[in-house]
Short mmCIF file of C-alpha atoms in Angstrom, two decimals:
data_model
loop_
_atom_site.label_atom_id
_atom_site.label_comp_id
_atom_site.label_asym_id
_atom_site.label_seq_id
_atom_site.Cartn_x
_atom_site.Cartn_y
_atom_site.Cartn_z
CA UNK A 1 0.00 0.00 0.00
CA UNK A 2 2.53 2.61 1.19
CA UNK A 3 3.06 5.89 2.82
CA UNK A 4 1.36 8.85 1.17
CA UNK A 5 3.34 11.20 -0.44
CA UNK A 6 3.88 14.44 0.96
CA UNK A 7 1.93 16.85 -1.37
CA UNK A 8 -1.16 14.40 -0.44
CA UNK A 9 -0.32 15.00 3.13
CA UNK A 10 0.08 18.57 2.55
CA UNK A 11 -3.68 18.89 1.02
CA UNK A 12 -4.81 16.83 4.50
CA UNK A 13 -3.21 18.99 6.27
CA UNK A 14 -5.02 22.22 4.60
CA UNK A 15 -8.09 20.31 4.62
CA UNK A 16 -7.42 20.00 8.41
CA UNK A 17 -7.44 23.92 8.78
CA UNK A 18 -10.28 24.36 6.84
CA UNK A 19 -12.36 22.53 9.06
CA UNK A 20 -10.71 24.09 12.06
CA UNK A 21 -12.42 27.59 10.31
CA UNK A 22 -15.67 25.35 9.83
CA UNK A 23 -14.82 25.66 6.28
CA UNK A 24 -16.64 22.66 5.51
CA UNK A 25 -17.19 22.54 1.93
CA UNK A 26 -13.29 24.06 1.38
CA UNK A 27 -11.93 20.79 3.72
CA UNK A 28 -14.06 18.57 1.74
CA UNK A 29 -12.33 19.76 -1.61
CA UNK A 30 -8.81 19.70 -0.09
CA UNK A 31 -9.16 15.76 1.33
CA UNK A 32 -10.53 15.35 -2.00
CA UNK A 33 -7.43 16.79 -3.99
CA UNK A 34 -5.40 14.66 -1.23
CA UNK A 35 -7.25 11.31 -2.22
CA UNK A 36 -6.58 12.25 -6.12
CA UNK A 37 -3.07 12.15 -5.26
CA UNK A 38 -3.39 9.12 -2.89
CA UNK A 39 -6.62 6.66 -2.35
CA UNK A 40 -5.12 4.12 -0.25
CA UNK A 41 -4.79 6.26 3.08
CA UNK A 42 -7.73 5.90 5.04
CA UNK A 43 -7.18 8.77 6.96
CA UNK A 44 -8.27 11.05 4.31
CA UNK A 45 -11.53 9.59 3.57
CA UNK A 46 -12.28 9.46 7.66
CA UNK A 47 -11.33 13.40 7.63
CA UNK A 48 -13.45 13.52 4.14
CA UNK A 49 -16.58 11.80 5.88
CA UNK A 50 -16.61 14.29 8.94
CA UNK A 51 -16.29 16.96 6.85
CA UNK A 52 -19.09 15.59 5.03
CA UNK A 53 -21.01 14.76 7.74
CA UNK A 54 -20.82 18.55 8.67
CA UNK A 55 -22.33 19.67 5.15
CA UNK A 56 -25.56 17.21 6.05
CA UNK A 57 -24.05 15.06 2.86
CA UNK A 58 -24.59 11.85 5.04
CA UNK A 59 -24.81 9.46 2.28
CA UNK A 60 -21.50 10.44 1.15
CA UNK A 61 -19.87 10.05 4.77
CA UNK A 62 -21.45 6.70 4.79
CA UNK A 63 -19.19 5.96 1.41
CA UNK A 64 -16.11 7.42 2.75
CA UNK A 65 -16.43 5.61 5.60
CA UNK A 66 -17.08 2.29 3.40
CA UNK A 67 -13.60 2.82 1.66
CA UNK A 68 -11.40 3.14 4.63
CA UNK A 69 -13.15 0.10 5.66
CA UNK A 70 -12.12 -1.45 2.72
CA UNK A 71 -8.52 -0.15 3.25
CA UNK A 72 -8.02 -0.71 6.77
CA UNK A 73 -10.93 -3.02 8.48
CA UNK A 74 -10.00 -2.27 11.86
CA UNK A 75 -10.19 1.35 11.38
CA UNK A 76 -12.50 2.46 14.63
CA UNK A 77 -12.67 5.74 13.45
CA UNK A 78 -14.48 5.06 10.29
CA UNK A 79 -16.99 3.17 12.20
CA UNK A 80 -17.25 6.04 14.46
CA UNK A 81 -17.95 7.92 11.51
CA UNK A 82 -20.58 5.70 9.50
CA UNK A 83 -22.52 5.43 13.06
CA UNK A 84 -22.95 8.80 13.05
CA UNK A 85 -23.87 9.48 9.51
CA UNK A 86 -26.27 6.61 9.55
CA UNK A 87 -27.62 8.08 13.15
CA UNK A 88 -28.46 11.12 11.17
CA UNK A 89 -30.59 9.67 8.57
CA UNK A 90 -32.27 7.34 10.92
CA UNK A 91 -30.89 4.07 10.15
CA UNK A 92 -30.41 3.13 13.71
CA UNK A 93 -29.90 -0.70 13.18
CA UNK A 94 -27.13 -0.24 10.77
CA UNK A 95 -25.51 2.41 13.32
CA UNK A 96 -26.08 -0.11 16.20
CA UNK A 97 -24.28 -2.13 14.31
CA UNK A 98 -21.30 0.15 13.70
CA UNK A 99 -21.20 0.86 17.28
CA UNK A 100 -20.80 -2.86 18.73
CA UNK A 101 -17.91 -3.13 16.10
CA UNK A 102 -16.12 0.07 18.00
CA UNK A 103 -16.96 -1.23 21.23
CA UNK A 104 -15.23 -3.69 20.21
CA UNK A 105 -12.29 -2.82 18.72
CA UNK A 106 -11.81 -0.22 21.18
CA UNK A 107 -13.35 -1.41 24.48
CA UNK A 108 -12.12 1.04 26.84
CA UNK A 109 -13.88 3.86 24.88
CA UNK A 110 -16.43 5.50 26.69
CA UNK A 111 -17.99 7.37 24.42
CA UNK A 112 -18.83 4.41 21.75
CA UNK A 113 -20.34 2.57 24.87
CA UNK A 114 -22.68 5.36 25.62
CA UNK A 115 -23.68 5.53 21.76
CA UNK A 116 -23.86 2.05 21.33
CA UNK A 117 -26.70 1.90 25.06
CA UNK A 118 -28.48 5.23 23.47
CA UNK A 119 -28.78 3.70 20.02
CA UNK A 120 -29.98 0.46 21.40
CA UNK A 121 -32.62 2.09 23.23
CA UNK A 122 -33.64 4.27 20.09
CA UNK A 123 -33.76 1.00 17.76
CA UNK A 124 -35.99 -0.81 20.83
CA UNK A 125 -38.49 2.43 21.19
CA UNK A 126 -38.95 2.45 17.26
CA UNK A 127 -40.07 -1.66 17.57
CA UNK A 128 -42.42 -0.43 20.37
CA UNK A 129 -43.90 2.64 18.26
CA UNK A 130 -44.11 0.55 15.65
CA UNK A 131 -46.05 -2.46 17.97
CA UNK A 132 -48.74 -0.09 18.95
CA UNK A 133 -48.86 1.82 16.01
CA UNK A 134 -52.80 2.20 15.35
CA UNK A 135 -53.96 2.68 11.97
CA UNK A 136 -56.85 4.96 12.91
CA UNK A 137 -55.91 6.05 15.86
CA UNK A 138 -57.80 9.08 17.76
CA UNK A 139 -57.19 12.57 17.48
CA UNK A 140 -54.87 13.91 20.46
CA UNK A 141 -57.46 16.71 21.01
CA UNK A 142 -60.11 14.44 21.68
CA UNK A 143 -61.04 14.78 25.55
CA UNK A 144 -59.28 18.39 25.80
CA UNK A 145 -62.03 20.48 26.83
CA UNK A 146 -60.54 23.59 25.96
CA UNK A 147 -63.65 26.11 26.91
CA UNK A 148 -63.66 24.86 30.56
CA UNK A 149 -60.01 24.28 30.77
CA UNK A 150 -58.44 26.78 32.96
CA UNK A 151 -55.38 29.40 32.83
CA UNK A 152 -52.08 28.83 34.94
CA UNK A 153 -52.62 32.12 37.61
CA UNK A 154 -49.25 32.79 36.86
CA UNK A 155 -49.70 33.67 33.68
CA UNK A 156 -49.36 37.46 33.23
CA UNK A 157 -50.04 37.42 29.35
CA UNK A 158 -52.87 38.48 27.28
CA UNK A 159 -55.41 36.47 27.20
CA UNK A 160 -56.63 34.58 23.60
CA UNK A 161 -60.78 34.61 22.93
CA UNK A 162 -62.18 32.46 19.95
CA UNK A 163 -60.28 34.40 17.67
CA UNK A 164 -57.21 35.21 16.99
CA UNK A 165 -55.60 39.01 17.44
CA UNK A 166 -52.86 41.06 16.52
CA UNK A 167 -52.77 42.12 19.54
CA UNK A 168 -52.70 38.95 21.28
CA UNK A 169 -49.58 38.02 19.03
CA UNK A 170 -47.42 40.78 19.83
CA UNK A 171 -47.89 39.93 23.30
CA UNK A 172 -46.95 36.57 23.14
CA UNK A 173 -44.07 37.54 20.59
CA UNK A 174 -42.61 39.57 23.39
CA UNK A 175 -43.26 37.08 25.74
CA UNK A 176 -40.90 34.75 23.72
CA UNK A 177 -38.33 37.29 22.94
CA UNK A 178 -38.36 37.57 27.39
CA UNK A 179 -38.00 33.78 27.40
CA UNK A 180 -41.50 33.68 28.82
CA UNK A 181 -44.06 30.73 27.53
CA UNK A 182 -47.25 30.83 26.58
CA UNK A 183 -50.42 29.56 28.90
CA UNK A 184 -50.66 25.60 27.30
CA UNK A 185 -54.80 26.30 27.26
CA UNK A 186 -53.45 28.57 24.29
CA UNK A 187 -51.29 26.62 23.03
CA UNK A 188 -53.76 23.82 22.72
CA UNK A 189 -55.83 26.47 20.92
CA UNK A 190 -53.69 27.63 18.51
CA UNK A 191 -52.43 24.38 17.34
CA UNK A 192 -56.24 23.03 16.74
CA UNK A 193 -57.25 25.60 15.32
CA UNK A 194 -54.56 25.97 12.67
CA UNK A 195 -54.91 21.82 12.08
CA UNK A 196 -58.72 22.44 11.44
CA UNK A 197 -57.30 25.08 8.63
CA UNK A 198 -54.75 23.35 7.14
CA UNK A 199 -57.01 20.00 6.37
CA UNK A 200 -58.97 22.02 4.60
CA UNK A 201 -56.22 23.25 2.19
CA UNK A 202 -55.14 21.56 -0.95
CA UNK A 203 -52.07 19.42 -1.18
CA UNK A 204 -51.37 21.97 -3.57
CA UNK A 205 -52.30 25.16 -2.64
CA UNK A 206 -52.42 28.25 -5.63
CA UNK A 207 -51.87 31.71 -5.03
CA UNK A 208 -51.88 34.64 -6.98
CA UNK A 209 -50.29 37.85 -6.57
CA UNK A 210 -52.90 40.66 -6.51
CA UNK A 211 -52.39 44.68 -7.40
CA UNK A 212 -50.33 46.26 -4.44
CA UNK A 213 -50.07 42.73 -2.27
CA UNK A 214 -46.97 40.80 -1.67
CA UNK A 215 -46.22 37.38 -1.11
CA UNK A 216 -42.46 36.57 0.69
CA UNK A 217 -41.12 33.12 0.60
CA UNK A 218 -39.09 31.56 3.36
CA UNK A 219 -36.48 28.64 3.46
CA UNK A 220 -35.63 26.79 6.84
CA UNK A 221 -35.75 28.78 9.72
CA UNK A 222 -35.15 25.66 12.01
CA UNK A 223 -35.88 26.89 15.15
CA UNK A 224 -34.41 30.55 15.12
CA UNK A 225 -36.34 32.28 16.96
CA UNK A 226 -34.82 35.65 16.92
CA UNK A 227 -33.90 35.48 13.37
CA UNK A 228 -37.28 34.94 12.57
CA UNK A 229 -38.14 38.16 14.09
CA UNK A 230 -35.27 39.57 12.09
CA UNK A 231 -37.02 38.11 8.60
CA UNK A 232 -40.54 40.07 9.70
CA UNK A 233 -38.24 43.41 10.29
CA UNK A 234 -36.73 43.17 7.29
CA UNK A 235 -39.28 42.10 4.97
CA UNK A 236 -42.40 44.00 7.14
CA UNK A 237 -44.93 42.02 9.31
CA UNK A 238 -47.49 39.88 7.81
CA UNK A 239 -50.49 41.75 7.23
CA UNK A 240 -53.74 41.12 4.12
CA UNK A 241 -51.74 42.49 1.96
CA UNK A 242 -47.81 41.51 3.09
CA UNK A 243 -47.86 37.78 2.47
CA UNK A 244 -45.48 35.24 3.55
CA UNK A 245 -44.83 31.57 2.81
CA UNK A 246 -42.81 29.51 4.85
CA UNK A 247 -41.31 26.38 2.65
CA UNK A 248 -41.12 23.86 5.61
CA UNK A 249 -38.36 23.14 8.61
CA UNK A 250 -39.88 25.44 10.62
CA UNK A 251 -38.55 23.22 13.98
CA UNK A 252 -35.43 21.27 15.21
CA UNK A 253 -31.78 22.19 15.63
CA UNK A 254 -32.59 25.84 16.67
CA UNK A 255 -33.90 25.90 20.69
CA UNK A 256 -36.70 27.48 19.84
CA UNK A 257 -38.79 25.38 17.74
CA UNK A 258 -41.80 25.76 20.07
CA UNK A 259 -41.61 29.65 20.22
CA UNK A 260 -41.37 29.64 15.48
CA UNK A 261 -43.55 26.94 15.58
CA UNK A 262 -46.35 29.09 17.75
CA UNK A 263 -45.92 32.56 15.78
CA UNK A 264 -46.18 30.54 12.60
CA UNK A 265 -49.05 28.99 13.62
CA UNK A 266 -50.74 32.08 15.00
CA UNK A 267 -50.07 34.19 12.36
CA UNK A 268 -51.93 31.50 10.49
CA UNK A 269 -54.77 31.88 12.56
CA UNK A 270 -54.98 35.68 11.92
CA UNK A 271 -54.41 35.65 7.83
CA UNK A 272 -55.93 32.34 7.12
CA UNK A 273 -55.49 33.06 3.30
CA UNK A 274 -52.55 35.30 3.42
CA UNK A 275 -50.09 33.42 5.64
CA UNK A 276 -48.95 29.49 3.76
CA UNK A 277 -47.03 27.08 5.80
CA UNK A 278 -44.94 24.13 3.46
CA UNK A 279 -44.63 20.92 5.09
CA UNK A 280 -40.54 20.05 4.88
CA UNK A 281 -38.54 16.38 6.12
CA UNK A 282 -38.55 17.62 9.86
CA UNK A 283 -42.37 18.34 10.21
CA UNK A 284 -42.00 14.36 10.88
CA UNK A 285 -42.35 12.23 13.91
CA UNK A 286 -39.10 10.41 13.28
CA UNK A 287 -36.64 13.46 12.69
CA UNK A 288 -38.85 15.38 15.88
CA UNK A 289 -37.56 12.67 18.28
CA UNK A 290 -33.75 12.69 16.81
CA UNK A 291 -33.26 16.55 16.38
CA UNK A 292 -35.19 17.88 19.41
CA UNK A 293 -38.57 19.73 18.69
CA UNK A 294 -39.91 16.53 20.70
CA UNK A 295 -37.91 17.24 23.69
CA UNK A 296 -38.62 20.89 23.69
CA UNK A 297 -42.59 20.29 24.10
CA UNK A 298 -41.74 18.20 26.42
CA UNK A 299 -39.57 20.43 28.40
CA UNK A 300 -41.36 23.59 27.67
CA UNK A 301 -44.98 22.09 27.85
CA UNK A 302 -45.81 18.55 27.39
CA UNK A 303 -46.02 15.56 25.57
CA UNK A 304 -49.83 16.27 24.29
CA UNK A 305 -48.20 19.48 22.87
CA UNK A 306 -45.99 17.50 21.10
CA UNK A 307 -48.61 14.94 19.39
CA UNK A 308 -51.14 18.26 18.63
CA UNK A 309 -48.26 19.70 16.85
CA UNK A 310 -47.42 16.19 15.04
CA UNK A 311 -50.59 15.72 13.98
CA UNK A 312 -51.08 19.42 12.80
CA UNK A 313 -47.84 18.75 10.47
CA UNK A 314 -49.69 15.67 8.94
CA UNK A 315 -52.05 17.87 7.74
CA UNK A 316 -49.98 20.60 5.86
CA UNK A 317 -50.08 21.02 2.36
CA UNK A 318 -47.09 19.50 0.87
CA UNK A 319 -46.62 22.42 -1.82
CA UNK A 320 -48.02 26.11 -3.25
CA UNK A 321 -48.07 26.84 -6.46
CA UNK A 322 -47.44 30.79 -7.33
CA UNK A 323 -49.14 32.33 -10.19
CA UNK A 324 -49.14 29.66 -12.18
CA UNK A 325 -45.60 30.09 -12.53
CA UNK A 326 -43.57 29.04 -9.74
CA UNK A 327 -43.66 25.60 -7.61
CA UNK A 328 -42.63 26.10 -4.03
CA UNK A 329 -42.22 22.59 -2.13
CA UNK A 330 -39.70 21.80 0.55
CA UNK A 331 -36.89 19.42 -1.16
CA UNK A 332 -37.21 18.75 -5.15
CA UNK A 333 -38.21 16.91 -7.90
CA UNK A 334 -39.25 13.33 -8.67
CA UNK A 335 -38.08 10.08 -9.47
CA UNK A 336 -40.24 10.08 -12.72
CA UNK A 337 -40.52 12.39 -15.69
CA UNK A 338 -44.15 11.56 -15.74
CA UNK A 339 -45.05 13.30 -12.35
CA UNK A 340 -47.00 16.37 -13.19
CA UNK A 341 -49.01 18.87 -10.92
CA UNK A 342 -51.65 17.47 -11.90
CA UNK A 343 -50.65 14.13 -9.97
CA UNK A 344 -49.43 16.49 -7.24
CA UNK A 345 -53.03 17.86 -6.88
CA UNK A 346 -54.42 14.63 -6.74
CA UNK A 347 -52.10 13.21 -3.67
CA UNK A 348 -54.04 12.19 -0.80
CA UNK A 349 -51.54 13.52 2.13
CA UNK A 350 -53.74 12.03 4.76
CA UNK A 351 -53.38 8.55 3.54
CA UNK A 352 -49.97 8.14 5.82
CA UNK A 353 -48.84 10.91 8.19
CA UNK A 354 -45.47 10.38 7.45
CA UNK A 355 -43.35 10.81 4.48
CA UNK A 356 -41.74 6.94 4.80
CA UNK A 357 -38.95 5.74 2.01
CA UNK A 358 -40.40 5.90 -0.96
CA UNK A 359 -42.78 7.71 -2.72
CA UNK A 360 -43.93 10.95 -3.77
CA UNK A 361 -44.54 12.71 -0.47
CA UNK A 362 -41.25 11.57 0.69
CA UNK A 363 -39.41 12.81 -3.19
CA UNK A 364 -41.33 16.71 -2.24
CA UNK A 365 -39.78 16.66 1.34
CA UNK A 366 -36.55 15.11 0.80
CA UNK A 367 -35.26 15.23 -3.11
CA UNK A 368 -32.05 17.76 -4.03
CA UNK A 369 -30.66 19.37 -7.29
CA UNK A 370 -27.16 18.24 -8.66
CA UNK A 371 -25.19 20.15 -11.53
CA UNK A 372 -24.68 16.82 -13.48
CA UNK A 373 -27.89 15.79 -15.86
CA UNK A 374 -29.93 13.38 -14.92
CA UNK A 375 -30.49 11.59 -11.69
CA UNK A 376 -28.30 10.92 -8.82
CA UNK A 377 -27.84 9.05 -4.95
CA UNK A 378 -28.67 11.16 -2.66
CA UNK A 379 -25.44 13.11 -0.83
CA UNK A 380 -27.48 12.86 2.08
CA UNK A 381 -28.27 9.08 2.04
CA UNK A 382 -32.41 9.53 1.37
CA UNK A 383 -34.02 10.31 -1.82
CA UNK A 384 -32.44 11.46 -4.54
CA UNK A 385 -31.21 13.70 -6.44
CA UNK A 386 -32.05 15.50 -10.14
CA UNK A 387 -30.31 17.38 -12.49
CA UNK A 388 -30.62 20.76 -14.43
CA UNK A 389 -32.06 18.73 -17.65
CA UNK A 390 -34.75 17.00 -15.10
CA UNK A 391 -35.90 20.70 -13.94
CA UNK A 392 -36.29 22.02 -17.41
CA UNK A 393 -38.55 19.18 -18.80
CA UNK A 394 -40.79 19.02 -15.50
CA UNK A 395 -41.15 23.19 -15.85
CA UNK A 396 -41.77 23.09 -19.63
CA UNK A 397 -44.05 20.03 -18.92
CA UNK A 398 -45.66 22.31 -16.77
CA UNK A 399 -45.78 25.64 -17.73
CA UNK A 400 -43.40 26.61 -14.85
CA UNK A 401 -40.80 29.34 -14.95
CA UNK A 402 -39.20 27.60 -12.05
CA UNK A 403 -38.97 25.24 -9.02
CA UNK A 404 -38.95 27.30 -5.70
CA UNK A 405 -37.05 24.75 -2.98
CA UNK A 406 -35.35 24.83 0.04
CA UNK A 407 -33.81 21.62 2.88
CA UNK A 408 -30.41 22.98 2.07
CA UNK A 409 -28.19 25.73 3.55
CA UNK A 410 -26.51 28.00 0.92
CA UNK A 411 -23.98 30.50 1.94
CA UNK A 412 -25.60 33.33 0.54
CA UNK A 413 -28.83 32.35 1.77
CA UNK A 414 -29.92 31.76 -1.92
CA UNK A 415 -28.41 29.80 -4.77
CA UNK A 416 -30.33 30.23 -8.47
CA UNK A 417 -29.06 26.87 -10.55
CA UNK A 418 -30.23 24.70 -13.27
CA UNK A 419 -30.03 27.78 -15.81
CA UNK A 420 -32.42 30.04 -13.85
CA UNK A 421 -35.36 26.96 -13.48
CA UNK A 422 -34.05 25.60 -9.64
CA UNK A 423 -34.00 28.16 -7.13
CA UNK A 424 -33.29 27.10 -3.59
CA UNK A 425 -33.44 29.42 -0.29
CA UNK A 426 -32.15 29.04 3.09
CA UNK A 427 -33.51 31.22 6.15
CA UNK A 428 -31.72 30.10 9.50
CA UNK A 429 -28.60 32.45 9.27
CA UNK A 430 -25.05 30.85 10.63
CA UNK A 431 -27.14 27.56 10.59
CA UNK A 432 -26.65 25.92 14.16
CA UNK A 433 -24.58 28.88 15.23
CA UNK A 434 -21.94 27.31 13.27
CA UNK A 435 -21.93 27.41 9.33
CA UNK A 436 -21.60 30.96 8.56
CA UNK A 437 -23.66 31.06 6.33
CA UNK A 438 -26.26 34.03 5.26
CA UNK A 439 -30.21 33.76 5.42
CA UNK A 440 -32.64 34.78 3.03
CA UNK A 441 -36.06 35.29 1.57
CA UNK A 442 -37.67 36.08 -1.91
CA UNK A 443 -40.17 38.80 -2.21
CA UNK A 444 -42.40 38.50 -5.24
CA UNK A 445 -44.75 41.30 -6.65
CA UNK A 446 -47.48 41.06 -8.68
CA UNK A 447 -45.17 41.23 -11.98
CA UNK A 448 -43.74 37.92 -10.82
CA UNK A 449 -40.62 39.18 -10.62
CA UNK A 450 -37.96 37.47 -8.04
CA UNK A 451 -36.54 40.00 -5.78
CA UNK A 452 -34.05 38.44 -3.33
CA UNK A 453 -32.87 40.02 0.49
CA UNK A 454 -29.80 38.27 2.43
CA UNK A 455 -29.24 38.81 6.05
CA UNK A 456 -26.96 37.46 8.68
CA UNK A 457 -27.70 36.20 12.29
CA UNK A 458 -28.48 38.33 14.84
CA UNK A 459 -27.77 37.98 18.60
CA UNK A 460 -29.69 35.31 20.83
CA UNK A 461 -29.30 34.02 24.21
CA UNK A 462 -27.02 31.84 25.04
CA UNK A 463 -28.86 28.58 24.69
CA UNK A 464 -26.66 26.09 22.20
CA UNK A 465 -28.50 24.58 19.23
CA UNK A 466 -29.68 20.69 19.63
CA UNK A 467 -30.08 21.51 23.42
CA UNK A 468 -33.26 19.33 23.29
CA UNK A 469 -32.07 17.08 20.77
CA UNK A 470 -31.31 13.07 21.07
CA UNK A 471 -27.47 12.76 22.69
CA UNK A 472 -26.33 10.64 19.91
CA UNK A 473 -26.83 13.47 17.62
CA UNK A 474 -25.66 16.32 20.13
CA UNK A 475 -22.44 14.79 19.66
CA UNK A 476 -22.11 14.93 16.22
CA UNK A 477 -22.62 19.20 16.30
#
């Protein structure tokens, strides 16, 4: 096999500072240029993988790790590293497995033992949820009598009637921003009331953009609170005729999921027709438990909070179409030229609450563009993904001057590809307080034209991203 030769080990070694910087994408392309020069040092595909596994491009970690397998089979850290990447994407068994072989190889670690007891446990509650999974089973409002049901007397907030108020949401706005919570009768309220809206709403919903109204779409915004509230300074509150759309992720990684999750949901309330929530891949039961919106009902309200909001996210429409011109879902396209909007408008979203591994629900929520034609593996190790020639049959197909997505940060909080037709934008800011990156939103106008703002993080307090998250994947951040 030999020793690498030392411009390879100079490009690990500036892939190693690069990450240091959380360059992640630059230490990905230096281990890359190292592995050009040398492919039999499994180092650089362990480095690689991490790297990777830092960009969300778990699929690939999972192949890096595969080749230093192949190199060096008792290499613990590229088990370490395949664990983790398959943690991510929810393939417990296959991480479990990864796990027992560290334990093993490396018995005094104490950190593989802990992963290997937490990801046993996860793999043994999914058999049980899966056990008593009921195929009709009833509505977590049922029994919550919600007219009789009385207010904590330490709640000092305003108090919420039948109907929703401005008023009543710049209270509990402020409330938020003072690290206050809301009184759970309200909470209840909100969340029911928005789920009885949403089922109503097409899969597809279609919006047009009337004389001297606006309509502003929104990527991820993954728990960020106070960014949020930077996106409705910048871009003006929501109001009849200041629109907003809000193209899934909405919850987990940022701390406060609850607190977006609530203003969402009540500004819903107040613009029924003027306000559009997206469902994305973590309005789902299986990425809630993993990445932490699960534990923060829990810890900030309760576990009824948490099943009210689940089923609420069931019942979002999976996509809005804009005009007539532009298709805003969550990930991307489809496995199949055939799929039209048409077939789109047609889905039954209520058939199965979540997404599962196949399918088109699961292609809207989870799919990603690639500059290469055609189709692709996913980088991220679910769903695929579709190239620039894909995009511009399904838009022509359709009439579409382009594919609005998201699921994907992009360091300038935008990215326009696939000749103009693929447009994907990001709004959580220095994702995870750690990527750097910029935020941003797309106003459009009633001439259809695309008018894009960036904006960086602002301050918050000092409460780390994935604090309620699962601890095998708090120590992957």
């Amino acid at each position: 096999m030999g020793n690498p030769p030392a411009d390879a080990i100079e490009l690990k070694n500036k892939g190693n500072e690069a990450f240091k910087k959380q360059d992640w994408a630059g230490a990905v392309a230096f281990y890359t240029q190292a592995i050009d020069k040398f492919d039999q040092e499994p180092s650089f595909y362990t480095n690689r993988a991490q790297a990777n596994i830092k960009l969300e491009s778990y699929g690939l970690a999972i192949i890096d790790a595969d080749k230093a397998i192949e190199i060096d089979p008792n290499n613990v850290k590229a088990y370490y590293r395949r664990a983790s990447a398959n943690t991510a994407i929810l393939h417990h068994r296959e991480a479990l497995r990864d796990w027992k072989l560290v334990v093993k190889k490396a018995p005094n670690d104490a950190t593989a033992k802990l992963r290997m007891a937490e990801t046993d446990k996860v793999v043994k509650r999914d058999a049980f949820l899966k056990a008593i999974e009921v195929e009709d089973a009833p509505s977590a409002a049922e029994g919550l009598d919600l007219e009789h049901m009385a207010v904590d007397p330490s709640y000092d907030g305003a108090k919420l009637e039948k109907e929703m108020t401005l008023e009543f949401i710049e209270d509990m706005i402020q409330r938020f921003k003072d690290g206050k919570k809301l009184a759970r009768k309200y909470v209840f309220q909100i969340i029911i009331s928005v789920m009885d809206l949403v089922k109503k709403e097409p899969t597809m919903v279609e919006v047009d953009v009337e004389e001297g109204h606006q309509i502003t779409v929104c990527g991820d915004t993954h728990g960020q609170f106070f960014d949020l509230m930077n996106i409705f300074k910048l871009a003006g509150n929501p109001s009849e005729k200041n629109s907003f759309l809000f193209n899934g992720d909405f919850v987990d990684r940022g701390s406060w999921s609850c607190e977006i999750a609530l203003t969402l949901y009540a500004y819903k309330m107040l613009y029924p027709t003027k306000f559009f929530l997206n469902r994305g891949n973590h309005e789902t039961d299986d990425m809630n438990r993993m990445y932490g919106f699960e534990g923060e009902c829990r810890a900030k309200y309760n576990d009824r909070v948490f099943k009210l909001f689940s089923e609420s996210f069931s019942a979002l429409p999976l996509a809005t179409l804009i005009g007539g011109k532009y298709f805003v879902l969550h990930g991307g396209l489809f496995s199949d030229d055939k799929v039209s909007l048409d077939d789109v408008r047609k889905l039954d979203r209520f058939k199965q609450r979540q997404p599962g591994q196949a399918g088109l629900m699961m292609e809207m929520l989870w799919t990603d563009p690639q500059t290469e034609p055609g189709r692709g593996p996913s980088k991220r190790g679910v769903g695929l993904q579709f190239g620039p020639d894909i995009t511009k049959r399904f838009c022509e197909d359709n009439k579409l001057e382009a594919i609005i997505r998201s699921h994907e940060v992009r360091m300038e909080g935008y990215e326009v590809e696939h000749g103009g037709r693929c447009i994907t934008v990001f709004s959580a800011p220095n994702y995870c307080d750690s990527t750097n990156n910029k935020g941003a939103f797309i106003k459009i106008g009633p001439d259809y034209k695309l008018n894009f703002t960036k904006f960086d993080a602002v301050p918050h307090p000092n409460i780390k991203p994935m604090a309620y998250a699962s601890n095998g994947i708090q120590g992957m951040i």
